[in-house]
Tab-separated table of C-alpha atoms in Angstrom:
chain	number	residue	atom	x	y	z
A	1	GLN	CA	-0.086	-0.088	-0.250
A	2	VAL	CA	2.825	2.273	0.742
A	3	GLU	CA	4.395	1.887	-2.606
A	4	SER	CA	1.268	2.210	-4.287
A	5	LEU	CA	0.837	5.679	-2.776
A	6	SER	CA	3.912	6.537	-3.459
A	7	LEU	CA	3.513	5.734	-7.014
A	8	ALA	CA	0.202	7.633	-7.198
A	9	ARG	CA	1.944	10.586	-6.141
A	10	THR	CA	4.576	10.264	-8.353
A	11	GLN	CA	1.787	9.996	-11.233
A	12	LEU	CA	0.456	13.395	-9.742
A	13	LEU	CA	3.839	14.998	-10.343
A	14	LEU	CA	3.857	13.559	-13.809
A	15	PHE	CA	0.648	14.613	-15.006
A	16	ALA	CA	-0.685	17.066	-12.593
A	17	PRO	CA	0.316	20.286	-14.253
A	18	ARG	CA	-1.446	19.594	-17.271
A	19	ALA	CA	-4.603	17.989	-15.625
A	20	MET	CA	-5.116	21.183	-13.717
A	21	ALA	CA	-4.761	23.454	-16.463
A	22	GLY	CA	-7.107	21.610	-18.657
A	23	ARG	CA	-9.388	21.279	-15.606
A	24	LYS	CA	-9.818	24.642	-14.479
A	25	GLY	CA	-9.347	26.437	-17.951
A	26	GLY	CA	-7.320	29.062	-20.125
A	27	GLU	CA	-7.428	31.693	-17.099
A	28	GLN	CA	-5.766	29.502	-14.729
A	29	ALA	CA	-3.238	28.153	-17.487
A	30	ALA	CA	-2.483	31.824	-18.070
A	31	ALA	CA	-2.071	32.868	-14.666
A	32	ARG	CA	0.303	29.929	-13.903
A	33	LYS	CA	2.565	30.785	-17.156
A	34	ASP	CA	5.627	31.640	-15.290
A	35	ASP	CA	4.966	28.640	-12.632
A	36	HIS	CA	5.210	26.169	-15.465
A	37	GLN	CA	8.414	27.278	-16.213
A	38	ALA	CA	9.611	26.551	-13.204
A	39	SER	CA	7.712	23.351	-13.028
A	40	PRO	CA	8.299	20.019	-14.593
A	41	LEU	CA	8.542	19.437	-18.239
A	42	TRP	CA	6.529	16.374	-18.162
A	43	PRO	CA	3.821	17.207	-20.666
A	44	HIS	CA	6.537	17.521	-23.228
A	45	LEU	CA	7.630	13.829	-22.927
A	46	PRO	CA	6.468	11.299	-25.367
A	47	ALA	CA	3.844	8.764	-23.616
A	48	ALA	CA	6.570	5.940	-24.070
A	49	GLY	CA	9.332	7.964	-22.075
A	50	VAL	CA	6.751	8.789	-19.301
A	51	ALA	CA	5.427	5.256	-18.960
A	52	LEU	CA	9.514	4.440	-18.653
A	53	VAL	CA	10.134	6.888	-16.178
A	54	LEU	CA	7.164	5.740	-14.296
A	55	ALA	CA	8.284	2.055	-14.170
A	56	LEU	CA	12.012	3.292	-13.438
A	57	VAL	CA	10.290	5.344	-10.291
A	58	ALA	CA	8.397	2.443	-8.950
A	59	ALA	CA	11.558	0.066	-9.031
A	60	ALA	CA	13.660	2.565	-7.756
A	61	MET	CA	11.279	3.292	-4.607
A	62	VAL	CA	11.009	-0.292	-4.079
A	63	SER	CA	14.404	-0.963	-4.113
A	64	ASN	CA	15.274	2.164	-1.812
A	65	ARG	CA	12.532	1.030	0.805
A	66	MET	CA	13.764	-2.734	0.964
A	67	SER	CA	17.269	-1.752	1.635
A	68	SER	CA	17.221	1.181	4.323
A	69	GLY	CA	13.841	0.417	6.069
A	70	GLY	CA	14.567	1.471	9.900
A	71	GLU	CA	16.670	4.353	8.963
A	72	LEU	CA	14.047	5.587	5.997
A	73	LEU	CA	11.220	5.342	8.805
A	74	GLY	CA	12.888	7.408	11.269
A	75	SER	CA	13.519	9.985	8.240
A	76	SER	CA	9.584	10.008	7.251
A	77	VAL	CA	8.929	10.882	10.970
A	78	ALA	CA	11.289	13.747	11.233
A	79	ALA	CA	10.233	14.692	7.648
A	80	GLU	CA	6.400	14.685	8.980
A	81	ARG	CA	7.164	16.888	12.015
A	82	LEU	CA	8.885	19.061	9.640
A	83	MET	CA	6.037	19.316	7.427
A	84	THR	CA	3.796	20.095	10.083
A	85	GLU	CA	5.782	23.146	11.373
A	86	ALA	CA	5.592	24.258	7.822
A	87	GLU	CA	2.030	23.995	7.732
A	88	VAL	CA	1.502	26.209	10.826
A	89	LEU	CA	4.186	28.679	9.650
A	90	LEU	CA	2.311	28.944	5.978
A	91	ARG	CA	-1.005	29.716	8.113
A	92	GLU	CA	1.103	32.640	9.904
A	93	GLY	CA	2.417	34.019	6.904
A	94	ARG	CA	6.443	33.250	7.517
A	95	VAL	CA	6.601	31.908	4.077
A	96	PRO	CA	10.423	31.516	3.921
A	97	VAL	CA	10.642	29.956	7.252
A	98	ALA	CA	8.446	27.445	6.075
A	99	VAL	CA	9.709	27.086	2.764
A	100	SER	CA	12.917	26.322	4.691
A	101	ARG	CA	11.161	23.581	6.535
A	102	LEU	CA	9.606	21.670	3.570
A	103	VAL	CA	13.213	21.485	1.481
A	104	ALA	CA	14.654	19.897	5.119
A	105	ALA	CA	11.668	17.628	5.032
A	106	GLN	CA	12.287	16.516	1.554
A	107	GLU	CA	15.822	16.190	1.889
A	108	LEU	CA	14.768	13.890	4.889
A	109	ASP	CA	12.233	11.847	2.259
A	110	PRO	CA	12.818	12.420	-1.096
A	111	THR	CA	10.409	9.811	-2.495
A	112	SER	CA	7.510	11.791	-0.948
A	113	LEU	CA	5.450	14.195	-2.971
A	114	ARG	CA	3.612	15.659	0.211
A	115	ALA	CA	6.017	18.740	0.508
A	116	LEU	CA	5.701	19.526	-2.903
A	117	GLU	CA	1.740	18.995	-3.015
A	118	MET	CA	1.465	21.434	0.223
A	119	LEU	CA	3.453	24.228	-1.304
A	120	ARG	CA	1.687	23.697	-4.651
A	121	GLY	CA	-1.461	24.225	-2.967
A	122	PHE	CA	-0.592	27.275	-0.812
A	123	ARG	CA	0.629	28.787	-4.291
A	124	GLU	CA	-2.860	28.316	-5.784
A	125	SER	CA	-4.255	29.860	-2.466
A	126	LEU	CA	-2.155	33.367	-3.184
A	127	ASP	CA	-4.245	36.306	-4.455
A	128	GLY	CA	-3.122	39.327	-6.173
A	129	SER	CA	-2.510	41.291	-3.063
A	130	MET	CA	0.422	38.924	-1.986
A	131	PRO	CA	3.810	40.608	-1.752
A	132	GLN	CA	5.862	40.032	-4.759
A	133	HIS	CA	9.023	38.661	-2.125
A	134	THR	CA	6.054	36.111	-0.968
A	135	ARG	CA	5.243	34.632	-4.267
A	136	ALA	CA	8.946	34.670	-5.235
A	137	ALA	CA	10.017	32.637	-1.963
A	138	VAL	CA	7.246	29.902	-2.960
A	139	LYS	CA	8.413	29.696	-6.370
A	140	SER	CA	11.724	29.366	-5.207
A	141	GLY	CA	10.682	26.515	-2.907
A	142	VAL	CA	8.823	24.793	-5.397
A	143	GLU	CA	12.025	24.549	-7.502
A	144	GLN	CA	14.014	23.592	-4.816
A	145	LEU	CA	11.724	20.379	-3.777
A	146	GLU	CA	11.382	19.718	-7.661
A	147	ARG	CA	15.535	19.619	-7.651
A	148	ILE	CA	15.477	17.281	-4.746
A	149	ILE	CA	12.959	14.959	-6.074
A	150	TYR	CA	14.773	14.910	-9.520
A	151	ALA	CA	17.864	14.273	-8.158
A	152	ASP	CA	16.540	11.216	-6.066
A	153	LEU	CA	15.357	9.806	-9.368
A	154	TYR	CA	18.380	10.318	-11.146
A	155	THR	CA	20.614	8.691	-8.428
A	156	GLN	CA	18.081	5.570	-8.567
A	157	GLY	CA	18.959	5.569	-12.533
A	158	ALA	CA	15.123	6.386	-13.185
A	159	LEU	CA	16.151	9.053	-15.516
A	160	SER	CA	18.158	7.237	-18.078
A	161	GLY	CA	15.503	6.452	-20.268
A	162	ALA	CA	15.245	7.942	-23.754
A	163	GLY	CA	12.534	10.246	-22.774
A	164	SER	CA	14.213	12.004	-19.918
A	165	GLN	CA	16.431	14.380	-21.837
A	166	LYS	CA	14.557	17.387	-20.648
A	167	LEU	CA	14.357	16.337	-17.304
A	168	LEU	CA	17.873	16.092	-16.928
A	169	LEU	CA	18.281	19.516	-18.572
A	170	ARG	CA	15.868	20.792	-15.869
A	171	LEU	CA	17.787	19.149	-12.952
A	172	ALA	CA	21.087	20.642	-14.352
A	173	GLN	CA	19.350	23.918	-14.513
A	174	LEU	CA	17.885	23.426	-10.963
A	175	HIS	CA	21.248	22.581	-9.635
A	176	MET	CA	22.808	25.721	-10.849
A	177	LEU	CA	19.776	27.649	-10.112
A	178	HIS	CA	19.763	27.292	-6.244
A	179	LEU	CA	23.188	26.952	-5.009
A	180	PRO	CA	23.773	26.865	-1.598
A	181	VAL	CA	25.633	30.107	-1.199
A	182	ASN	CA	26.817	29.331	2.308
A	183	ASP	CA	27.813	25.843	1.842
A	184	LEU	CA	30.657	26.101	-0.528
A	185	GLU	CA	31.166	22.088	-0.394
A	186	ARG	CA	27.432	21.619	-1.117
A	187	ALA	CA	27.541	24.411	-3.836
A	188	GLY	CA	30.878	22.479	-5.582
A	189	GLN	CA	28.862	19.187	-5.447
A	190	ASP	CA	25.826	20.594	-7.329
A	191	LEU	CA	27.720	22.411	-9.646
A	192	THR	CA	29.935	19.249	-10.423
A	193	ALA	CA	26.584	17.526	-10.663
A	194	ALA	CA	25.150	19.966	-13.346
A	195	ARG	CA	28.091	20.061	-15.507
A	196	ALA	CA	28.124	16.239	-15.237
A	197	ILE	CA	24.661	16.044	-16.377
A	198	LEU	CA	25.289	18.875	-19.233
A	199	GLY	CA	28.098	16.267	-20.405
A	200	LYS	CA	25.990	13.368	-20.797
A	201	LEU	CA	23.146	15.336	-22.845
A	202	GLY	CA	25.456	15.883	-26.022
A	203	GLY	CA	23.287	16.415	-28.782
A	204	SER	CA	19.833	15.175	-27.160
A	205	VAL	CA	18.793	19.064	-26.626
A	206	GLY	CA	19.206	22.038	-28.625
A	207	PRO	CA	22.816	22.931	-29.159
A	208	ALA	CA	22.123	26.879	-28.456
A	209	THR	CA	20.184	25.986	-24.733
A	210	LEU	CA	23.164	23.734	-23.909
A	211	GLU	CA	25.806	26.286	-24.904
A	212	VAL	CA	23.900	28.782	-22.660
A	213	CYS	CA	23.872	26.329	-19.870
A	214	SER	CA	27.421	24.875	-20.016
A	215	SER	CA	28.620	28.722	-20.273
A	216	LEU	CA	26.605	29.432	-17.172
A	217	ALA	CA	28.333	26.475	-15.246
A	218	SER	CA	31.448	27.634	-16.221
A	219	LYS	CA	30.883	31.355	-14.778
A	220	LEU	CA	29.463	29.810	-11.881
A	221	SER	CA	32.513	27.478	-11.293
A	222	ASP	CA	34.733	30.784	-11.472
A	223	VAL	CA	32.306	32.513	-8.879
A	224	LEU	CA	32.426	29.885	-6.926
A	225	GLU	CA	36.492	29.360	-7.014
A	226	GLU	CA	36.761	33.354	-6.182
A	227	ARG	CA	34.315	32.686	-2.965
A	228	ARG	CA	36.391	30.001	-1.850
A	229	ARG	CA	39.450	32.304	-2.211
A	230	LEU	CA	37.779	35.040	-0.171
A	231	THR	CA	36.797	32.685	2.454
A	232	ALA	CA	40.226	31.332	3.093
A	233	HIS	CA	41.512	35.049	2.989
A	234	LEU	CA	38.726	35.974	5.330
A	235	ARG	CA	39.809	32.989	7.549
A	236	GLU	CA	43.574	33.930	7.580
A	237	THR	CA	43.041	37.730	8.491
A	238	GLY	CA	39.670	38.104	10.182
A	239	ASP	CA	39.723	41.527	8.634
A	240	ALA	CA	36.141	41.636	6.696
A	241	LYS	CA	37.452	45.421	5.479
A	242	GLU	CA	40.583	44.220	3.959
A	243	VAL	CA	38.737	41.619	2.202
A	244	ALA	CA	36.226	44.162	0.914
A	245	LEU	CA	38.764	46.277	-0.050
A	246	THR	CA	40.286	43.783	-2.522
A	247	MET	CA	37.128	43.363	-4.226
A	248	LEU	CA	36.149	46.724	-5.036
A	249	PRO	CA	37.535	48.903	-7.688
A	250	ALA	CA	39.400	52.320	-6.784
A	251	PRO	CA	36.600	54.870	-6.273
A	252	SER	CA	36.326	57.567	-9.217
A	253	PHE	CA	36.150	60.150	-6.469
A	254	SER	CA	36.941	60.897	-3.005
A	255	SER	CA	34.911	63.960	-2.339
A	256	VAL	CA	31.598	65.417	-3.799
A	257	ASP	CA	31.887	68.907	-5.600
A	258	ARG	CA	29.459	71.653	-4.980
A	259	ARG	CA	29.012	73.552	-7.955
A	260	SER	CA	27.378	76.774	-9.144
A	261	GLY	CA	26.880	77.757	-12.906
A	262	LEU	CA	28.084	74.715	-14.033
A	263	SER	CA	27.737	74.116	-18.023
A	264	ALA	CA	26.405	71.416	-19.539
A	265	LYS	CA	29.520	70.640	-21.359
A	266	GLU	CA	31.517	70.583	-18.175
A	267	PHE	CA	28.799	68.324	-16.492
A	268	SER	CA	29.073	65.924	-19.448
A	269	GLU	CA	33.057	65.923	-19.357
A	270	GLU	CA	33.860	66.006	-15.661
A	271	TYR	CA	31.038	64.087	-13.658
A	272	LEU	CA	29.130	62.124	-16.027
A	273	ALA	CA	31.766	60.549	-18.057
A	274	LYS	CA	34.010	60.043	-15.116
A	275	GLY	CA	31.048	58.764	-12.946
A	276	ARG	CA	31.596	61.385	-10.328
A	277	PRO	CA	28.449	63.077	-8.492
A	278	VAL	CA	27.826	66.687	-7.917
A	279	ILE	CA	25.694	68.936	-5.897
A	280	ILE	CA	24.548	71.836	-8.118
A	281	THR	CA	23.370	74.359	-5.710
A	282	ASP	CA	21.883	77.157	-8.134
A	283	TYR	CA	19.505	75.286	-10.144
A	284	ALA	CA	16.572	73.883	-8.158
A	285	THR	CA	14.548	77.011	-8.677
A	286	ARG	CA	14.849	76.663	-12.212
A	287	VAL	CA	13.780	73.062	-12.212
A	288	LEU	CA	10.390	73.901	-10.511
A	289	GLN	CA	9.272	77.528	-10.841
A	290	GLY	CA	8.873	79.225	-7.303
A	291	THR	CA	8.843	77.745	-3.966
A	292	TRP	CA	7.691	73.836	-3.712
A	293	ASP	CA	7.816	72.819	-0.157
A	294	TRP	CA	5.852	70.072	1.749
A	295	GLU	CA	2.785	72.098	2.092
A	296	ARG	CA	2.834	73.116	-1.700
A	297	VAL	CA	3.421	69.684	-2.684
A	298	ARG	CA	0.472	68.632	-0.449
A	299	SER	CA	-1.980	71.139	-1.777
A	300	VAL	CA	-1.070	70.356	-5.513
A	301	CYS	CA	-0.988	66.383	-5.418
A	302	GLY	CA	-2.501	65.379	-2.006
A	303	ASP	CA	-5.254	63.517	-3.815
A	304	MET	CA	-2.725	61.199	-5.803
A	305	GLN	CA	-3.082	57.625	-4.799
A	306	VAL	CA	-0.020	56.141	-3.630
A	307	ALA	CA	1.339	52.625	-2.875
A	308	LEU	CA	3.847	52.477	-0.139
A	309	ARG	CA	6.880	50.010	-0.430
A	310	ARG	CA	8.251	47.976	2.691
A	311	ARG	CA	11.682	47.303	3.569
A	312	SER	CA	12.239	43.768	5.078
A	313	ALA	CA	14.840	40.781	5.124
A	314	ASP	CA	12.297	38.937	3.232
A	315	ALA	CA	12.410	41.334	0.556
A	316	ARG	CA	16.115	41.750	0.362
A	317	GLN	CA	16.203	39.978	-3.015
A	318	GLN	CA	13.510	42.551	-4.632
A	319	TRP	CA	14.662	45.540	-6.566
A	320	ALA	CA	16.284	47.986	-3.979
A	321	GLY	CA	15.360	45.725	-1.028
A	322	LEU	CA	11.656	46.727	-0.994
A	323	GLY	CA	8.446	44.680	-1.225
A	324	GLU	CA	4.977	45.436	-1.691
A	325	SER	CA	3.287	46.400	2.113
A	326	GLY	CA	-0.121	46.360	0.706
A	327	VAL	CA	-0.588	49.869	2.403
A	328	ASN	CA	-2.344	52.345	-0.131
A	329	SER	CA	-2.858	55.923	0.764
A	330	THR	CA	-3.158	59.472	-0.458
A	331	LEU	CA	0.015	61.382	-0.462
A	332	ALA	CA	-1.498	63.933	1.655
A	333	ALA	CA	-2.233	61.256	4.120
A	334	TRP	CA	1.039	60.046	4.005
A	335	MET	CA	2.832	63.069	4.097
A	336	ASP	CA	0.897	63.971	7.533
A	337	GLU	CA	2.039	60.638	8.649
A	338	VAL	CA	5.720	61.710	8.305
A	339	ILE	CA	5.292	65.234	9.470
A	340	GLY	CA	3.719	64.338	12.666
A	341	GLY	CA	6.335	61.431	13.313
A	342	ARG	CA	3.742	58.641	12.870
A	343	ALA	CA	5.314	56.988	9.737
A	344	PRO	CA	6.822	53.750	10.361
A	345	SER	CA	10.723	53.671	9.337
A	346	ASP	CA	10.046	50.274	7.286
A	347	LEU	CA	7.523	52.134	4.942
A	348	TYR	CA	8.326	54.196	2.104
A	349	LEU	CA	7.078	55.937	-0.971
A	350	MET	CA	9.755	55.031	-3.336
A	351	ASP	CA	9.928	56.214	-6.947
A	352	TRP	CA	6.390	57.136	-7.329
A	353	GLY	CA	5.584	58.749	-11.201
A	354	LEU	CA	4.010	61.937	-11.666
A	355	VAL	CA	3.083	61.681	-14.946
A	356	GLY	CA	-0.521	61.143	-15.149
A	357	ASN	CA	-0.835	60.987	-11.646
A	358	CYS	CA	-0.037	64.780	-10.884
A	359	ASP	CA	-0.003	67.013	-13.679
A	360	GLY	CA	-0.372	70.277	-11.704
A	361	LEU	CA	3.177	69.746	-10.503
A	362	LEU	CA	4.469	69.143	-14.060
A	363	LYS	CA	2.988	72.010	-15.496
A	364	HIS	CA	5.832	73.981	-13.519
A	365	PHE	CA	8.661	71.419	-14.213
A	366	HIS	CA	11.295	71.963	-16.488
A	367	MET	CA	13.965	69.467	-17.518
A	368	PRO	CA	17.192	70.416	-16.555
A	369	ARG	CA	19.660	71.227	-19.579
A	370	TYR	CA	22.092	68.529	-18.248
A	371	PHE	CA	19.497	65.668	-19.022
A	372	VAL	CA	17.821	67.249	-22.292
A	373	GLY	CA	19.515	64.969	-24.484
A	374	ASP	CA	17.995	61.950	-23.070
A	375	LEU	CA	17.547	58.888	-25.054
A	376	TRP	CA	14.518	57.490	-24.191
A	377	LYS	CA	12.410	60.959	-24.668
A	378	ARG	CA	14.084	61.654	-28.175
A	379	LEU	CA	13.170	58.225	-29.953
A	380	PRO	CA	9.846	56.764	-30.385
A	381	PHE	CA	9.962	54.037	-28.094
A	382	ASN	CA	6.519	53.743	-26.717
A	383	THR	CA	5.076	53.888	-30.274
A	384	SER	CA	7.147	51.264	-31.483
A	385	GLY	CA	6.502	48.781	-29.021
A	386	ALA	CA	9.307	48.996	-26.846
A	387	ARG	CA	8.632	50.662	-23.467
A	388	ASP	CA	10.579	53.865	-21.830
A	389	PRO	CA	11.295	52.689	-18.076
A	390	PHE	CA	11.154	56.323	-17.134
A	391	GLY	CA	7.737	57.061	-18.770
A	392	GLY	CA	6.347	57.800	-15.534
A	393	HIS	CA	9.272	60.371	-14.576
A	394	PRO	CA	10.031	62.595	-12.792
A	395	SER	CA	8.918	61.015	-9.750
A	396	LEU	CA	8.165	61.192	-5.812
A	397	PHE	CA	10.100	59.774	-2.997
A	398	VAL	CA	8.790	60.648	0.581
A	399	GLY	CA	9.770	58.792	3.928
A	400	ALA	CA	10.214	59.537	7.611
A	401	ALA	CA	14.081	59.581	9.101
A	402	GLY	CA	15.761	56.274	8.715
A	403	SER	CA	13.319	55.184	5.921
A	404	GLY	CA	14.479	54.318	2.386
A	405	SER	CA	15.757	51.783	0.002
A	406	ALA	CA	18.455	49.034	0.433
A	407	LEU	CA	21.859	50.022	-1.628
A	408	HIS	CA	21.139	48.859	-5.455
A	409	VAL	CA	22.353	49.306	-8.670
A	410	GLU	CA	20.601	51.001	-11.245
A	411	LEU	CA	20.781	48.326	-14.016
A	412	SER	CA	19.541	51.010	-16.857
A	413	HIS	CA	22.347	52.821	-16.463
A	414	CYS	CA	20.147	56.117	-15.981
A	415	VAL	CA	21.211	59.478	-14.388
A	416	VAL	CA	19.760	59.847	-11.225
A	417	ALA	CA	19.026	63.735	-10.102
A	418	THR	CA	17.024	64.590	-7.245
A	419	ALA	CA	15.837	67.819	-5.333
A	420	ALA	CA	15.424	67.350	-1.730
A	421	SER	CA	13.175	69.168	0.675
A	422	PRO	CA	13.301	68.717	4.462
A	423	PRO	CA	10.084	68.428	6.358
A	424	PRO	CA	8.465	71.761	8.129
A	425	GLU	CA	8.940	72.394	11.409
A	426	ARG	CA	5.189	71.503	12.143
A	427	THR	CA	4.215	68.721	14.610
A	428	PRO	CA	1.061	68.375	16.506
A	429	PRO	CA	0.980	69.206	20.294
A	430	GLY	CA	2.912	66.584	22.223
A	431	LEU	CA	4.950	65.005	19.533
A	432	LYS	CA	8.542	66.142	18.860
A	433	PRO	CA	9.403	66.798	15.341
A	434	PRO	CA	10.807	64.375	13.211
A	435	PRO	CA	14.752	64.178	13.442
A	436	GLY	CA	14.896	64.171	9.381
A	437	GLY	CA	12.760	62.388	6.719
A	438	GLY	CA	11.882	64.389	3.718
A	439	VAL	CA	10.481	64.721	0.250
A	440	GLN	CA	12.238	64.501	-3.190
């Protein structure tokens, strides 16, 4: 009965994605399109290949259980405890911790599919209000569970059939996608396993795909070797600062200039081309005509609806370390929270576009002469099908003291210019004025 149940679960793994899409219709299939990219490639296998894998999986399970009886029973009990903890954690919304429990349970009992079923069920229950970092954690968890299952099947010889090449490619990809960065020995083993699988595939998959994966494996090997070197260096010296200095290029500046009367030519040659920041002290009044303090911004744009971002450890892999908070407000209400000292430091209005949201302010805005050559604004990207990533700019940033984003890189290589205004010295009776904070 145990073997029949395990085989039934294996069939669920093999056929569930296609069956669910067919039963729930095109809308569900479209909503889970991104998940299928990280889900098994079973629907693409020939029927004979699936049948062969099923037979080999069943044989591998029987062999495994016959050879490891008591040890397997103990592992199953421990795995059951971890999954029970994970179930509670998912209900509490502690998704990353729950995922770590499920992965640990899967490693203890790699033939079970309960952890995968639990996480897939939780994923289907998510609605549109769930923060992106939570959805990312679930997607990552599903991929890690699949990696363990596929690796176990591969070890048992169940992925050696003629129809298993796509599954082997997926296993190699998952090995590289989830290298344990804090366990260099394990990372090395996973990377070695991925390269070995890629070497066996040969011409059974598209040469372009194989070339991309092999190139990635080579690059990851270089990264892993460099990490080993830096780890050894840190153990020898015990000085993290010294190790960091060996990794960083020499800075292009040692101080920030404050300039007035700066020409566009000098800005381009001395600052933009050399990657040096500069504070232009006499230009803010030209960008926005008149005086634009908190009160004026509030009076003109106060009715604008904004969505606040939340900085948290769970969102550290999201852009700028900010995840969705689910907190929506008017700009006026949020500014009042900041001015009144009631705004939490983990909430932040980040890069909120004004185009189409507050045209009253834009009527007074003039593009600084230093940026009039912006390529995005000079070519018809939006009409040609491409999208201007800064189509909503200029934008607004508002936050309390201590709030903000994590250190990040602007991958689009844009030039960022900000005009900052401190909060007014106005607070309700009994409250201390905020020690900072501001609007940009």
